[in-house]
Short mmCIF file of C-alpha atoms in Angstrom, two decimals:
data_model
loop_
_atom_site.label_atom_id
_atom_site.label_comp_id
_atom_site.label_asym_id
_atom_site.label_seq_id
_atom_site.Cartn_x
_atom_site.Cartn_y
_atom_site.Cartn_z
CA MET A 661 78.23 84.85 105.53
CA ASP A 662 74.92 84.41 107.33
CA VAL A 663 76.53 86.06 110.30
CA LEU A 664 76.86 89.28 108.34
CA VAL A 665 73.25 89.30 107.21
CA GLU A 666 71.95 88.21 110.59
CA ASN A 667 73.88 90.91 112.43
CA ARG A 668 73.80 93.64 109.83
CA GLU A 669 72.21 95.96 112.38
CA VAL A 670 75.25 95.57 114.62
CA PHE A 671 77.66 96.38 111.81
CA VAL A 672 75.64 99.27 110.43
CA SER A 673 75.18 100.91 113.81
CA GLY A 674 78.86 100.32 114.57
CA PHE A 675 79.81 101.94 111.31
CA TRP A 676 77.61 104.92 112.16
CA VAL A 677 79.28 105.44 115.54
CA THR A 678 82.73 105.13 113.98
CA PHE A 679 81.69 107.60 111.31
CA GLN A 680 80.56 110.09 113.97
CA ILE A 681 83.85 109.74 115.82
CA CYS A 682 85.73 110.35 112.59
CA VAL A 683 83.76 113.42 111.53
CA LEU A 684 83.94 115.06 114.95
CA SER A 685 87.59 114.39 115.63
CA ALA A 686 88.60 115.30 112.08
CA THR A 687 86.86 118.65 112.49
CA GLY A 688 88.55 119.22 115.83
CA ALA A 689 91.93 118.12 114.50
CA LEU A 690 91.71 120.37 111.44
CA ILE A 691 90.86 123.44 113.54
CA LEU A 692 93.45 122.76 116.23
CA GLY A 693 96.06 121.66 113.68
CA THR A 694 95.66 124.85 111.65
CA LEU A 695 96.14 126.90 114.83
CA VAL A 696 99.27 124.95 115.71
CA ALA A 697 100.63 125.32 112.17
CA ALA A 698 99.99 129.07 112.33
CA MET A 699 101.85 129.18 115.65
CA ARG A 700 104.81 127.34 114.16
CA ILE A 701 105.33 129.93 111.42
CA SER A 702 104.41 133.02 113.44
CA PRO A 703 106.87 135.87 114.08
CA VAL A 704 106.46 135.56 117.87
CA ALA A 705 109.11 133.20 119.19
CA PRO A 706 107.20 131.77 122.21
CA LEU A 707 104.30 130.89 119.94
CA ARG A 708 106.69 129.04 117.68
CA TRP A 709 108.06 127.17 120.68
CA VAL A 710 104.59 126.19 121.83
CA GLY A 711 103.72 124.99 118.33
CA THR A 712 106.92 123.00 117.96
CA ALA A 713 106.55 121.48 121.41
CA TYR A 714 102.98 120.44 120.65
CA VAL A 715 103.95 118.73 117.42
CA THR A 716 106.99 117.02 118.96
CA VAL A 717 105.02 115.70 121.90
CA PHE A 718 102.02 114.33 120.04
CA ARG A 719 103.89 112.99 117.04
CA ASN A 720 106.08 110.86 119.26
CA LEU A 721 103.51 109.67 121.80
CA PRO A 722 101.70 106.42 121.10
CA LEU A 723 97.99 107.05 120.64
CA THR A 724 97.26 104.52 123.39
CA ILE A 725 98.99 106.72 125.96
CA VAL A 726 97.07 109.75 124.66
CA PHE A 727 93.84 107.82 125.19
CA PHE A 728 94.79 106.76 128.74
CA MET A 729 95.95 110.26 129.57
CA THR A 730 92.76 111.89 128.30
CA GLY A 731 90.59 109.76 130.55
CA ALA A 732 92.78 110.28 133.60
CA ALA A 733 93.32 113.98 132.96
CA PHE A 734 89.62 114.82 132.60
CA ALA A 735 88.93 113.06 135.86
CA GLU A 736 91.72 114.80 137.75
CA LEU A 737 91.17 118.24 136.28
CA GLY A 738 87.64 118.33 137.63
CA ALA A 739 85.59 117.38 134.57
CA PRO A 740 85.28 113.59 134.90
CA ASN A 741 82.54 113.44 132.29
CA ALA A 742 83.98 115.97 129.85
CA ASP A 743 80.62 117.70 129.96
CA LEU A 744 81.93 120.77 128.19
CA LEU A 745 81.75 118.75 124.98
CA LYS A 746 78.00 118.26 125.30
CA ILE A 747 77.51 121.07 122.81
CA PRO A 748 73.72 121.60 122.60
CA GLY A 749 73.18 121.91 118.82
CA LEU A 750 75.86 119.43 117.90
CA SER A 751 74.72 116.67 120.23
CA SER A 752 71.29 116.58 118.57
CA VAL A 753 72.99 115.64 115.27
CA PHE A 754 75.70 113.46 116.78
CA THR A 755 73.53 111.83 119.41
CA ARG A 756 76.48 110.05 120.98
CA LEU A 757 77.99 113.36 122.01
CA GLY A 758 75.26 114.02 124.56
CA ILE A 759 75.05 110.66 126.35
CA GLU A 760 75.90 110.12 130.00
CA LEU A 761 78.94 107.87 129.53
CA PRO A 762 81.98 110.05 128.80
CA TYR A 763 84.03 107.63 126.67
CA PHE A 764 82.78 108.90 123.33
CA ARG A 765 83.84 112.42 124.24
CA PHE A 766 87.19 111.19 125.58
CA ALA A 767 87.80 109.38 122.31
CA ILE A 768 87.07 112.49 120.28
CA VAL A 769 89.38 114.62 122.39
CA ALA A 770 92.20 112.05 122.32
CA LEU A 771 91.91 111.40 118.60
CA GLY A 772 91.51 115.09 117.75
CA VAL A 773 94.40 116.28 119.90
CA TYR A 774 96.66 113.53 118.55
CA THR A 775 95.74 114.03 114.90
CA ALA A 776 96.10 117.81 115.17
CA ALA A 777 99.88 117.42 115.39
CA PHE A 778 99.92 115.57 112.08
CA VAL A 779 97.52 118.07 110.52
CA ALA A 780 99.87 120.87 111.57
CA GLU A 781 102.79 119.09 109.92
CA ALA A 782 100.81 118.54 106.72
CA ILE A 783 99.85 122.21 106.54
CA ARG A 784 103.41 123.27 107.26
CA SER A 785 104.69 121.02 104.47
CA GLY A 786 102.15 122.76 102.22
CA VAL A 787 103.47 126.16 103.26
CA ASN A 788 107.01 124.98 102.62
CA ALA A 789 106.00 123.90 99.12
CA VAL A 790 105.12 127.48 98.16
CA PRO A 791 108.10 128.95 96.31
CA ALA A 792 109.90 131.56 98.40
CA GLY A 793 109.57 134.06 95.54
CA GLN A 794 105.81 134.18 96.12
CA ALA A 795 106.15 135.36 99.69
CA GLU A 796 109.00 137.67 98.74
CA ALA A 797 106.89 139.25 96.02
CA ALA A 798 104.07 139.71 98.52
CA ARG A 799 106.49 141.29 100.98
CA SER A 800 107.82 143.65 98.35
CA LEU A 801 104.26 144.74 97.59
CA GLY A 802 104.08 145.76 101.22
CA LEU A 803 101.68 143.09 102.46
CA THR A 804 101.83 142.44 106.18
CA PHE A 805 102.43 139.00 107.68
CA THR A 806 98.72 138.21 107.95
CA GLN A 807 97.89 139.60 104.50
CA ASN A 808 100.78 137.66 103.07
CA LEU A 809 99.49 134.44 104.60
CA ARG A 810 95.88 135.09 103.76
CA TYR A 811 96.11 136.24 100.16
CA VAL A 812 99.31 134.70 98.83
CA VAL A 813 100.80 131.84 100.81
CA LEU A 814 97.89 129.93 102.35
CA PRO A 815 95.76 129.63 99.17
CA GLN A 816 98.73 128.04 97.41
CA ALA A 817 99.76 126.05 100.46
CA GLY A 818 96.24 124.65 100.70
CA LYS A 819 96.60 123.05 97.29
CA ALA A 820 99.92 121.47 98.16
CA ALA A 821 98.64 120.31 101.55
CA VAL A 822 95.53 118.49 100.30
CA VAL A 823 97.25 115.17 99.64
CA PRO A 824 99.22 115.00 102.92
CA LEU A 825 96.12 116.12 104.80
CA GLY A 826 94.15 113.35 103.14
CA SER A 827 96.69 110.77 104.29
CA VAL A 828 96.45 112.17 107.81
CA ILE A 829 92.67 111.83 107.78
CA ILE A 830 92.90 108.26 106.46
CA ALA A 831 95.31 107.40 109.27
CA MET A 832 92.89 109.00 111.72
CA ILE A 833 89.97 106.92 110.46
CA LYS A 834 92.02 103.80 111.06
CA ASN A 835 93.14 105.02 114.47
CA SER A 836 89.51 105.50 115.45
CA ALA A 837 89.29 101.72 115.89
CA LEU A 838 91.23 102.27 119.09
CA ALA A 839 88.21 104.05 120.58
CA GLY A 840 86.47 100.69 120.68
CA ALA A 841 89.22 99.29 122.87
CA PHE A 842 88.88 102.29 125.20
CA GLY A 843 85.31 101.89 126.27
CA VAL A 844 83.36 103.43 123.40
CA THR A 845 80.66 100.79 123.14
CA GLY A 846 78.81 100.35 119.88
CA GLU A 847 81.79 101.36 117.78
CA LEU A 848 82.50 99.15 114.74
CA PHE A 849 85.56 97.39 116.15
CA SER A 850 84.13 96.90 119.65
CA ASN A 851 80.84 95.66 118.18
CA GLY A 852 82.68 93.16 116.05
CA SER A 853 84.96 91.87 118.78
CA ALA A 854 81.93 91.54 121.07
CA LEU A 855 80.28 89.36 118.41
CA THR A 856 83.24 86.98 118.36
CA SER A 857 83.81 86.79 122.11
CA ALA A 858 80.42 87.13 123.79
CA GLY A 859 78.29 86.23 120.77
CA GLY A 860 80.40 83.21 119.94
CA TYR A 861 80.11 83.87 116.22
CA PRO A 862 82.79 82.55 113.83
CA ILE A 863 85.70 84.92 113.44
CA VAL A 864 86.20 85.16 109.69
CA PRO A 865 82.83 86.65 108.66
CA VAL A 866 82.93 89.12 111.54
CA PHE A 867 86.41 90.14 110.47
CA ILE A 868 85.11 90.67 106.94
CA GLY A 869 82.26 92.78 108.27
CA ILE A 870 84.55 95.04 110.31
CA SER A 871 87.02 95.27 107.45
CA LEU A 872 84.33 96.31 105.00
CA GLY A 873 83.23 99.06 107.37
CA PHE A 874 86.71 100.56 107.49
CA LEU A 875 87.60 99.91 103.87
CA VAL A 876 84.44 101.70 102.72
CA MET A 877 85.90 104.82 104.27
CA THR A 878 89.63 104.43 103.67
CA VAL A 879 89.98 102.87 100.21
CA PRO A 880 87.91 105.40 98.19
CA LEU A 881 89.63 108.25 100.00
CA GLY A 882 93.01 106.71 99.23
CA LEU A 883 92.22 106.16 95.55
CA MET A 884 90.94 109.72 95.27
CA LEU A 885 94.19 111.03 96.75
CA ASP A 886 96.25 108.88 94.37
CA ARG A 887 94.40 110.35 91.40
CA LEU A 888 94.78 113.87 92.74
CA GLU A 889 98.47 113.32 93.26
CA LYS A 890 98.98 111.96 89.75
CA ARG A 891 97.10 114.88 88.23
CA ARG A 892 99.19 117.31 90.26
CA ALA A 893 102.40 115.59 89.19
CA ALA A 894 101.34 115.74 85.53
CA GLY A 895 100.32 119.37 85.82
CA ARG A 896 103.66 120.46 87.20
CA MET B 914 110.59 128.25 101.80
CA THR B 915 112.10 129.36 105.07
CA THR B 916 109.69 131.07 107.40
CA PRO B 917 111.50 134.41 107.81
CA VAL B 918 110.47 135.14 104.21
CA LEU B 919 106.98 135.73 105.54
CA TYR B 920 107.92 138.82 107.54
CA ASP B 921 110.66 141.44 107.61
CA THR B 922 113.67 141.07 109.82
CA PRO B 923 112.28 142.75 112.93
CA GLY B 924 113.51 146.30 113.62
CA PRO B 925 113.70 147.91 117.06
CA ILE B 926 109.97 148.65 117.30
CA ALA B 927 108.91 145.23 116.09
CA ARG B 928 111.42 143.61 118.41
CA ARG B 929 110.09 145.55 121.34
CA ARG B 930 106.55 144.65 120.40
CA THR B 931 107.48 140.98 120.06
CA THR B 932 109.14 141.02 123.46
CA ILE B 933 106.07 142.58 125.07
CA VAL B 934 103.74 140.12 123.36
CA SER B 935 106.01 137.25 124.36
CA ILE B 936 106.10 138.30 128.00
CA VAL B 937 102.33 138.81 128.11
CA LEU B 938 101.76 135.43 126.45
CA GLY B 939 104.21 133.77 128.79
CA LEU B 940 102.43 135.24 131.81
CA LEU B 941 99.06 134.18 130.42
CA LEU B 942 100.35 130.65 129.89
CA LEU B 943 101.74 130.55 133.40
CA ALA B 944 98.46 131.81 134.82
CA ALA B 945 96.49 129.30 132.78
CA GLY B 946 98.84 126.56 133.90
CA TYR B 947 98.38 127.59 137.50
CA PHE B 948 94.60 127.88 137.44
CA PHE B 949 93.72 125.03 135.10
CA LEU B 950 96.50 122.54 135.81
CA TYR B 951 98.32 123.18 139.07
CA ARG B 952 95.37 124.15 141.28
CA PRO B 953 92.99 121.31 140.29
CA LEU B 954 95.84 118.78 140.40
CA ALA B 955 97.10 119.98 143.76
CA ALA B 956 93.58 120.10 145.15
CA ARG B 957 93.15 116.42 144.31
CA GLY B 958 96.53 115.51 145.72
CA GLN B 959 97.91 114.60 142.31
CA LEU B 960 101.19 116.36 142.98
CA SER B 961 101.76 114.61 146.29
CA PRO B 962 104.86 112.52 146.97
CA GLU B 963 102.69 109.41 147.41
CA LYS B 964 101.76 109.64 143.73
CA TRP B 965 105.12 110.69 142.31
CA GLY B 966 107.51 109.13 144.81
CA PRO B 967 107.43 105.54 143.52
CA LEU B 968 108.38 106.87 140.09
CA VAL B 969 110.98 109.54 140.68
CA ASP B 970 112.15 109.49 144.30
CA PRO B 971 115.12 107.13 144.85
CA ALA B 972 114.46 107.22 148.59
CA ASN B 973 111.03 105.68 148.07
CA THR B 974 110.95 102.00 148.88
CA ASN B 975 108.59 101.23 146.02
CA MET B 976 110.76 102.79 143.36
CA PRO B 977 113.03 99.79 142.61
CA LEU B 978 109.97 97.51 142.47
CA VAL B 979 108.03 99.81 140.14
CA TRP B 980 110.95 100.35 137.81
CA ASP B 981 111.80 96.69 137.81
CA ARG B 982 108.30 95.94 136.56
CA LEU B 983 108.37 98.82 134.09
CA ALA B 984 111.72 97.65 132.75
CA THR B 985 110.22 94.22 132.10
CA GLY B 986 107.40 95.90 130.19
CA LEU B 987 109.63 98.21 128.23
CA LEU B 988 111.85 95.29 127.32
CA ALA B 989 108.83 93.35 126.09
CA THR B 990 107.72 96.35 124.02
CA LEU B 991 111.18 96.78 122.54
CA GLN B 992 111.47 93.07 121.83
CA ALA B 993 108.19 93.00 119.91
CA ALA B 994 109.10 96.23 118.14
CA ALA B 995 112.51 94.94 117.11
CA LEU B 996 111.02 91.72 115.79
CA ALA B 997 108.29 93.60 113.96
CA ILE B 998 110.85 95.99 112.43
CA LEU B 999 112.96 93.10 111.20
CA THR B 1000 110.07 91.12 109.72
CA SER B 1001 108.46 94.25 108.24
CA LEU B 1002 111.68 95.13 106.44
CA LEU B 1003 112.06 91.60 105.10
CA PHE B 1004 108.41 91.28 104.12
CA GLY B 1005 108.37 94.78 102.66
CA THR B 1006 111.44 94.14 100.51
CA ALA B 1007 110.06 90.81 99.32
CA LEU B 1008 106.72 92.42 98.49
CA ALA B 1009 108.39 95.24 96.59
CA LEU B 1010 110.40 92.72 94.58
CA LEU B 1011 107.28 90.64 93.91
CA ARG B 1012 105.44 93.65 92.62
CA MET B 1013 108.35 94.68 90.41
CA GLN B 1014 108.47 91.15 88.99
CA LEU B 1015 104.75 91.04 88.38
CA ARG B 1016 104.82 94.39 86.69
CA ALA B 1017 107.67 93.28 84.46
CA LEU B 1018 105.73 90.09 83.70
CA SER B 1019 102.61 91.99 82.72
CA HIS B 1020 104.60 93.76 80.00
CA ARG B 1021 105.96 90.52 78.58
CA ARG B 1022 104.30 89.07 75.52
CA PHE B 1023 105.72 85.56 75.85
CA GLY B 1024 106.65 85.44 72.19
CA GLY B 1025 107.97 82.14 70.89
CA LEU B 1026 105.52 80.11 72.93
CA PRO B 1027 102.39 78.63 71.39
CA TRP B 1028 99.76 81.38 71.37
CA ILE B 1029 97.44 79.59 73.76
CA VAL B 1030 100.19 79.16 76.37
CA ALA B 1031 101.27 82.78 75.92
CA PHE B 1032 97.68 83.91 76.35
CA ALA B 1033 97.25 81.83 79.50
CA LEU B 1034 100.50 83.15 80.96
CA ARG B 1035 99.53 86.74 80.26
CA GLY B 1036 96.15 86.15 81.84
CA LEU B 1037 97.79 84.59 84.88
CA SER B 1038 100.20 87.48 85.34
CA ALA B 1039 97.32 89.96 85.04
CA VAL B 1040 95.32 88.06 87.66
CA LEU B 1041 98.29 87.84 90.02
CA ASN B 1042 98.94 91.53 89.54
CA ALA B 1043 95.34 92.41 90.38
CA LEU B 1044 95.33 90.09 93.39
CA THR B 1045 98.45 91.56 94.95
CA ARG B 1046 97.17 95.08 94.34
CA ALA B 1047 93.85 94.26 96.00
CA ALA B 1048 95.60 92.59 98.95
CA ILE B 1049 97.81 95.64 99.37
CA GLU B 1050 94.86 98.05 99.28
CA VAL B 1051 93.05 95.98 101.91
CA GLY B 1052 96.11 95.65 104.13
CA ARG B 1053 96.76 99.36 103.93
CA GLY B 1054 93.16 100.37 104.48
CA LEU B 1055 92.59 98.33 107.62
CA PRO B 1056 93.38 99.68 111.09
CA VAL B 1057 96.47 97.97 112.54
CA LEU B 1058 94.42 97.23 115.63
CA VAL B 1059 91.95 95.19 113.57
CA THR B 1060 94.78 93.34 111.82
CA ILE B 1061 96.50 92.56 115.12
CA PHE B 1062 93.27 91.55 116.84
CA PHE B 1063 92.24 89.14 114.15
CA ALA B 1064 95.77 87.79 113.71
CA TRP B 1065 95.44 86.93 117.39
CA ARG B 1066 91.95 85.43 117.24
CA LEU B 1067 92.46 83.60 113.95
CA SER B 1068 95.89 82.12 114.57
CA GLY B 1069 95.08 80.79 118.02
CA ILE B 1070 98.70 81.28 119.06
CA THR B 1071 98.85 81.47 122.84
CA ASN B 1072 101.83 83.80 123.10
CA PRO B 1073 100.30 87.13 122.07
CA MET B 1074 103.64 88.52 120.96
CA TRP B 1075 103.50 86.67 117.67
CA PRO B 1076 100.08 87.90 116.56
CA LEU B 1077 101.24 91.40 117.50
CA VAL B 1078 104.34 91.00 115.34
CA ILE B 1079 102.30 89.47 112.51
CA GLY B 1080 99.73 92.25 112.54
CA LEU B 1081 102.38 94.96 112.62
CA THR B 1082 104.30 93.19 109.86
CA ILE B 1083 101.33 92.96 107.52
CA TYR B 1084 100.55 96.65 107.75
CA ASN B 1085 104.06 98.09 107.96
CA GLY B 1086 105.48 95.63 105.44
CA ILE B 1087 103.02 96.93 102.88
CA VAL B 1088 103.92 100.52 103.66
CA ILE B 1089 107.64 99.73 103.48
CA ALA B 1090 107.13 97.91 100.18
CA GLU B 1091 105.49 101.04 98.78
CA ILE B 1092 108.36 103.18 100.08
CA ILE B 1093 110.98 100.93 98.45
CA ARG B 1094 109.02 100.66 95.23
CA SER B 1095 108.67 104.41 94.90
CA GLY B 1096 112.37 104.65 95.65
CA MET B 1097 113.15 102.30 92.78
CA ASP B 1098 110.73 104.12 90.48
CA GLY B 1099 112.45 107.38 91.32
CA LEU B 1100 115.85 106.18 90.19
CA PRO B 1101 117.08 107.49 86.84
CA TYR B 1102 116.10 105.14 84.05
CA GLY B 1103 119.73 104.96 82.94
CA GLN B 1104 120.49 102.79 85.97
CA ARG B 1105 118.18 100.09 84.67
CA GLU B 1106 119.47 100.41 81.12
CA ALA B 1107 123.07 100.25 82.25
CA ALA B 1108 122.35 97.12 84.27
CA ASP B 1109 120.67 95.54 81.24
CA SER B 1110 123.48 96.52 78.90
CA ILE B 1111 126.20 94.89 81.00
CA GLY B 1112 124.17 91.72 80.81
CA LEU B 1113 122.55 91.48 84.24
CA THR B 1114 119.33 89.51 84.39
CA PRO B 1115 116.27 91.50 85.55
CA GLY B 1116 116.56 89.85 88.94
CA GLN B 1117 120.22 90.78 89.26
CA ALA B 1118 119.51 94.32 88.09
CA VAL B 1119 116.98 94.79 90.88
CA ARG B 1120 119.08 93.07 93.51
CA LEU B 1121 122.46 94.58 92.70
CA VAL B 1122 121.61 97.97 91.20
CA LEU B 1123 118.13 99.22 91.98
CA LEU B 1124 117.40 97.89 95.47
CA PRO B 1125 120.57 99.15 97.20
CA GLN B 1126 120.06 102.61 95.76
CA ALA B 1127 116.38 102.63 96.64
CA PHE B 1128 117.25 101.75 100.23
CA ARG B 1129 119.71 104.62 100.41
CA VAL B 1130 117.34 107.17 98.94
CA MET B 1131 114.44 106.06 101.08
CA LEU B 1132 116.39 105.67 104.33
CA PRO B 1133 114.78 108.72 106.01
CA ALA B 1134 111.28 107.52 105.11
CA LEU B 1135 112.15 104.04 106.35
CA ILE B 1136 113.39 105.36 109.68
CA SER B 1137 110.19 107.39 110.11
CA GLN B 1138 108.25 104.19 109.52
CA LEU B 1139 110.24 102.57 112.33
CA VAL B 1140 108.86 105.24 114.66
CA VAL B 1141 105.37 104.24 113.55
CA ILE B 1142 106.12 100.58 114.30
CA LEU B 1143 107.46 101.41 117.75
CA LYS B 1144 104.40 103.50 118.54
CA ASP B 1145 102.01 100.85 117.28
CA THR B 1146 103.71 98.16 119.33
CA SER B 1147 101.97 99.74 122.33
CA LEU B 1148 98.72 98.23 121.01
CA GLY B 1149 99.94 94.88 122.31
CA PHE B 1150 98.23 95.19 125.68
CA ILE B 1151 94.84 95.01 123.94
CA ILE B 1152 95.58 91.42 122.94
CA THR B 1153 96.93 90.68 126.47
CA TYR B 1154 100.61 91.06 125.60
CA GLU B 1155 102.51 91.95 128.79
CA ASP B 1156 104.03 95.13 127.41
CA THR B 1157 104.71 98.51 129.00
CA LEU B 1158 101.09 99.56 129.07
CA ALA B 1159 99.81 96.27 130.47
CA ILE B 1160 102.29 96.53 133.32
CA ALA B 1161 101.46 100.20 133.77
CA GLN B 1162 97.85 99.19 134.33
CA GLN B 1163 98.89 96.67 136.97
CA ILE B 1164 100.96 99.32 138.76
CA ILE B 1165 98.09 101.80 138.59
CA GLN B 1166 95.77 99.30 140.23
CA VAL B 1167 98.09 99.22 143.21
CA LEU B 1168 99.37 102.78 143.42
CA ASP B 1169 96.44 104.64 141.80
CA ASN B 1170 98.68 107.12 139.97
CA PRO B 1171 97.58 107.05 136.31
CA ILE B 1172 98.51 110.63 135.46
CA GLN B 1173 101.98 110.38 136.92
CA LEU B 1174 102.76 107.00 135.44
CA TYR B 1175 101.51 107.83 131.96
CA ALA B 1176 103.40 111.11 132.08
CA VAL B 1177 106.63 109.25 132.84
CA LEU B 1178 105.95 106.63 130.17
CA GLY B 1179 105.06 109.39 127.72
CA VAL B 1180 108.41 111.06 128.34
CA ILE B 1181 110.20 107.75 127.69
CA PHE B 1182 108.32 107.13 124.44
CA ILE B 1183 108.82 110.70 123.29
CA ALA B 1184 112.55 110.54 124.02
CA VAL B 1185 113.06 107.31 122.08
CA ASN B 1186 110.91 108.30 119.12
CA TYR B 1187 112.31 111.82 119.01
CA ALA B 1188 115.82 110.39 118.87
CA LEU B 1189 114.75 108.18 115.96
CA SER B 1190 113.15 111.13 114.13
CA ARG B 1191 116.30 113.19 114.64
CA LEU B 1192 118.28 110.31 113.19
CA ALA B 1193 116.04 110.37 110.11
CA THR B 1194 116.55 114.12 109.69
CA PHE B 1195 120.29 113.71 110.20
CA VAL B 1196 120.55 110.97 107.58
CA GLN B 1197 118.51 113.02 105.15
CA ARG B 1198 120.69 116.08 105.66
CA ARG B 1199 123.90 114.12 105.34
CA MET B 1200 122.73 112.49 102.15
CA SER B 1201 121.69 115.73 100.52
CA ALA B 1202 124.88 117.44 101.71
CA ARG B 1203 127.01 114.73 100.20
CA ALA B 1204 125.43 114.78 96.78
CA GLY B 1205 124.22 118.36 96.60
CA GLY B 1206 120.61 117.30 96.94
CA GLN B 1207 120.84 114.79 94.10
CA VAL B 1208 122.07 111.58 95.58
CA ILE B 1209 121.66 109.39 92.58
CA LYS B 1210 121.59 111.72 89.64
CA ARG B 1211 125.32 111.83 89.26
CA PRO B 1212 127.17 110.52 86.22
CA PRO B 1213 127.63 106.74 86.57
CA ALA B 1214 131.42 107.05 86.19
CA THR B 1215 131.79 109.16 89.34
CA ALA B 1216 129.32 106.98 91.12
CA ALA B 1217 131.31 103.87 90.34
CA GLU B 1218 134.58 105.50 91.39
CA SER B 1219 133.27 106.51 94.77
CA GLY B 1220 131.85 103.06 95.32
CA GLN B 1221 128.26 104.14 94.94
CA LEU B 1222 127.34 101.30 92.66
CA PRO B 1223 127.95 97.73 93.70
CA LEU B 1224 129.67 96.58 90.55
CA ALA B 1225 128.91 92.97 89.80
#
């Protein structure tokens, strides 16, 4: 256990980087995913096709390929450093966003774009959970498509989508470990594996340290969702 | 709720408007594709036959070599995935049964035994229950990558396929156990009572009555989990397993065509996983069509007649 105490800086800073990746890509995924979900239920057929295609592609691609593709695509599309993500205000809070090496930004794009497909599905399942009578009633009151969504369907869908969305975010937090294997130095997993290989530290304590870092994020979120789900089930 | 509920069936004006919007959007997409994808890619020679030829042009001399290597990789991926699917299902079922047993134990009072033995047994079952729950929470909360990586480093097995399978099994087995357990919990309580009343032991009741039905009900969820396993198998290259992606990297070092190669691999993965997802939807639809949406909530007599229940 001395390893943990001795290297607590490494674990804490790793946790912080992982946390930044998670917050940024979750935000991106939620925004993009909501857009995709809106496309999938829109009255304009081509928009629906685009939405469906997006979800089909990213739900069935392994995240590893998305990561590889992101790096290669940015390079070949003329933005090898993904500089457009060096958003001035944001990179002062999330310091990693503004650094020279592009891998942190690649990771956020890959993770966000991938997770957005699952976010879209979660939101759509929430919309599907709203009884049809609600939307019909709104239609018969003369609400337009956007009014219908905004005042009647989405507020109710939001409630039903919270639990699936939570599971998506938990999965995303776990997937963020992949960033460490794709060149994001200083991330929790890459920090830990560096300790065992280059540092020569024993494996078990390092494993415990990494695990704690992830479990601190995933387990409370999971328990919260379980409670929410039970309360919902009882309330129904 | 089906989506058309959200808006009226379009009339002539709305249809015209939709057509116009569609055409404009389509043109915009095409233009965006041209300016932001085609032009930069073409300018960097990414659409050239040197990059694509080895992958898609049968006349190219490299094509058989490249696909021979890729086939080796895909086979390795499929092999690990198949193994992981098998072991996850076995481990998941065993874990679900263990948890059912432990839960049944925690309700037992051990009457008839001396009080101190009964007390010790109840304490033991509570401890075991808590331990399995904690192990499950940890296994579920850890990234698969971390599980695989440390299965590799801790076990010291030289063939990296086994740590990959072990890591995938730990995570997916737990998820599958939860799927099966919730399937068994969702069965009508009468099933359990009926099994008890014809004199089956608790073990027999689970094995012969509850488990087969839980598998049926949860089949779509199980198939979706198989897609997850197949996708996660592609993590193998991180622990030096010679899978599709490891071989892809070797090919890229020679041919320098990452975009093209990953695009082709992406299409392959999407095709396989999409087929699996369609299978899940198909199974789900067939099951709900057959039983009017209530697969298991039919009267036991009819169920027995149609061979729904394995009668012991």
